[in-house]
Amino acid sequence: MTLDIFEGVLWHPREIERESMRLVEEFLRPLRLSPGEKAVVGRIIHTSGDPDLAKQVRFHPRAVEAGVAALKRGAHVYTDVTMLGAGINSSRLSRWGGAVHCAVHSPAVVAEAKARGITRSAVAMERFGEKLNGQVVAIGNAPTALFVLLGMIRRGLRPALVVGMPVGFVGAARSKELLMQADVPYITIRGTRGGSPLAAATINALLYID
């Protein structure tokens, strides 16, 4: 294939990565964030291609510290959908003994969700239950899963970190506002935007923080 007609286009993977991160760094420069928070926001911008998202990311004061510490002591990551789990760097997570867990395709979860007329993600989060104590929970799709998790937190559940980034127009913004009021470390994106790729990018950023 002849490529010389695309003058000025970068083709080498390392050059593309280097230039992408240089541009992302320019967007991060004016933000008043800690180095760890900048690493997370940088990954979100890089993944989404949307610098405006930086203004919507919200951190609990201990979020980065708590998340990194949990992952490096072997915490597992529990997700609401398989797409989110697929985006997490599982090989790096496993270095410290962690693994990704998602139960939306469990036959028992599917059957219960159908019988109750609620989402599989909500049922799966309920069934994880006490297993979530001290672990990292990442929600990138279903507001119902985050609502269920928040109910468990009010009853005493204590995840190490909640990455709450459900997306959409029904319940997503409300669930994230409630997360920011909860007594738990969190990273979230205000409003209707979010999604599994951004939640996975957040976990990956934490995995690479020293």
XYZ file of C-alpha atoms in Angstrom:
210
model
C 0.000 0.000 0.000
C 1.318 3.449 -0.887
C 1.322 5.756 2.130
C 3.246 8.764 0.859
C 0.023 10.499 -0.223
C -0.823 10.980 3.488
C 1.794 13.640 4.057
C 2.501 14.474 7.701
C 0.705 11.441 9.128
C 2.542 9.481 11.842
C 2.738 5.738 11.219
C 5.213 4.328 13.715
C 3.411 3.081 16.870
C 5.940 4.589 19.272
C 5.836 7.952 17.528
C 2.038 7.948 17.650
C 2.058 7.091 21.369
C 4.704 9.716 22.146
C 2.852 12.462 20.295
C -0.486 11.475 21.835
C 0.906 11.704 25.362
C 2.591 15.024 24.593
C -0.731 16.479 23.520
C -2.528 14.995 26.538
C 0.088 16.542 28.835
C -0.748 19.969 27.414
C -4.374 19.495 28.439
C -3.338 18.398 31.939
C -0.917 21.245 32.597
C -3.445 23.832 33.841
C -5.371 21.391 36.045
C -4.902 21.540 39.808
C -4.508 17.817 40.399
C -2.063 15.567 42.206
C 0.361 13.547 40.042
C -1.760 10.419 40.550
C -4.954 12.228 39.624
C -3.271 13.616 36.501
C -2.267 10.085 35.524
C -5.899 8.976 35.739
C -7.306 11.982 33.893
C -4.609 11.631 31.240
C -5.657 8.042 30.567
C -9.298 9.096 30.362
C -8.506 11.846 27.849
C -6.289 9.527 25.818
C -8.953 6.798 25.746
C -11.887 9.060 24.954
C -10.177 11.613 22.697
C -12.176 14.222 24.626
C -10.148 16.818 26.584
C -13.370 18.348 27.949
C -13.921 15.252 30.082
C -11.083 16.409 32.330
C -13.404 19.036 33.803
C -15.945 16.384 34.801
C -13.701 13.850 36.563
C -14.161 13.870 40.331
C -11.914 12.286 42.967
C -12.461 11.474 46.605
C -9.424 12.952 48.446
C -8.043 9.453 49.173
C -9.136 7.789 45.935
C -5.808 7.362 44.157
C -3.903 6.434 47.311
C -6.557 3.923 48.391
C -6.919 2.401 44.934
C -3.197 1.933 44.318
C -2.651 0.496 47.797
C -5.513 -1.967 47.367
C -4.361 -3.164 43.953
C -0.778 -3.621 45.118
C -1.851 -5.742 48.078
C -3.726 -8.068 45.729
C -7.253 -6.647 45.659
C -9.578 -8.007 43.010
C -11.570 -5.855 40.580
C -15.317 -6.519 40.377
C -17.095 -5.149 37.297
C -20.669 -4.694 36.147
C -20.102 -5.809 32.536
C -17.670 -8.025 30.651
C -16.555 -5.213 28.318
C -15.071 -3.341 31.264
C -13.209 -6.405 32.474
C -11.847 -7.046 28.991
C -10.281 -3.580 28.939
C -8.343 -4.012 32.194
C -4.704 -5.060 31.979
C -5.247 -8.398 33.708
C -1.638 -9.513 33.398
C -0.440 -6.464 35.337
C -3.253 -6.890 37.870
C -2.231 -10.506 38.405
C 1.328 -9.467 39.309
C 0.011 -8.530 42.739
C -2.430 -11.425 42.956
C -5.580 -9.671 41.740
C -8.093 -10.797 39.137
C -11.154 -9.413 37.362
C -14.597 -10.742 38.262
C -17.891 -10.262 36.410
C -21.011 -12.347 36.976
C -23.556 -10.997 34.485
C -23.444 -14.189 32.411
C -23.843 -16.542 35.362
C -26.938 -18.711 34.745
C -28.139 -18.028 38.290
C -27.806 -14.266 37.758
C -29.589 -14.415 34.404
C -32.462 -16.418 35.875
C -32.876 -14.177 38.919
C -32.765 -10.983 36.873
C -35.458 -12.325 34.559
C -37.642 -13.420 37.444
C -37.350 -10.079 39.259
C -37.498 -7.905 36.138
C -34.279 -6.036 36.924
C -30.873 -5.801 35.250
C -28.345 -8.611 35.435
C -25.698 -6.118 36.545
C -27.795 -5.201 39.587
C -28.314 -8.844 40.543
C -24.630 -9.646 40.027
C -23.592 -6.792 42.319
C -26.000 -8.019 44.997
C -24.602 -11.521 44.738
C -21.019 -10.326 45.105
C -22.115 -8.935 48.468
C -19.516 -9.133 51.222
C -16.834 -10.207 48.741
C -16.588 -6.531 47.780
C -15.212 -5.474 51.169
C -11.684 -4.145 50.702
C -11.809 -4.717 46.932
C -12.014 -2.410 43.908
C -15.409 -2.076 42.218
C -15.568 -0.675 38.684
C -18.916 0.202 37.101
C -18.856 1.449 33.516
C -22.280 0.746 32.140
C -25.198 0.108 34.496
C -26.493 2.788 36.889
C -28.579 0.034 38.500
C -25.380 -1.729 39.585
C -24.130 1.482 41.180
C -27.451 2.070 42.957
C -27.295 -1.461 44.389
C -23.686 -0.945 45.472
C -24.568 2.350 47.159
C -27.339 0.601 49.082
C -24.836 -1.975 50.333
C -22.398 0.790 51.299
C -25.113 2.482 53.367
C -25.540 -0.843 55.181
C -21.848 -1.036 56.033
C -20.045 -2.476 52.996
C -16.619 -0.904 52.493
C -14.920 -1.356 49.112
C -11.380 0.002 48.918
C -12.336 2.091 45.875
C -15.359 2.575 43.645
C -14.745 3.626 40.043
C -18.291 4.698 39.204
C -18.700 5.670 35.549
C -22.072 4.393 34.326
C -23.186 6.023 31.099
C -26.551 7.138 29.755
C -29.601 9.289 30.318
C -31.579 7.196 32.808
C -30.090 7.151 36.272
C -26.412 7.564 35.396
C -25.976 11.173 36.525
C -28.063 10.618 39.667
C -26.159 7.493 40.683
C -22.845 9.329 40.373
C -24.052 12.300 42.410
C -25.041 9.872 45.176
C -21.653 8.170 44.927
C -19.946 11.495 45.620
C -21.966 11.739 48.836
C -21.094 8.217 50.010
C -18.539 7.383 52.679
C -16.157 5.558 50.345
C -13.175 6.485 48.121
C -14.410 7.055 44.559
C -13.429 8.222 41.099
C -16.296 9.272 38.850
C -17.315 11.408 35.884
C -20.200 13.774 36.509
C -23.218 13.810 34.237
C -24.350 11.397 31.560
C -20.928 10.587 30.120
C -18.859 7.596 31.150
C -18.626 4.040 29.860
C -16.640 0.840 30.218
C -13.560 2.030 28.268
C -13.151 5.012 30.617
C -13.633 2.906 33.746
C -11.085 0.402 32.444
C -8.676 3.235 31.592
C -8.979 4.467 35.182
C -8.092 1.058 36.617
C -5.167 0.734 34.189
C -3.858 4.162 35.198
C -3.879 3.089 38.856
C -2.067 -0.141 37.968
C 0.831 1.844 36.502
C 1.258 4.314 39.360
C 4.388 3.541 41.409
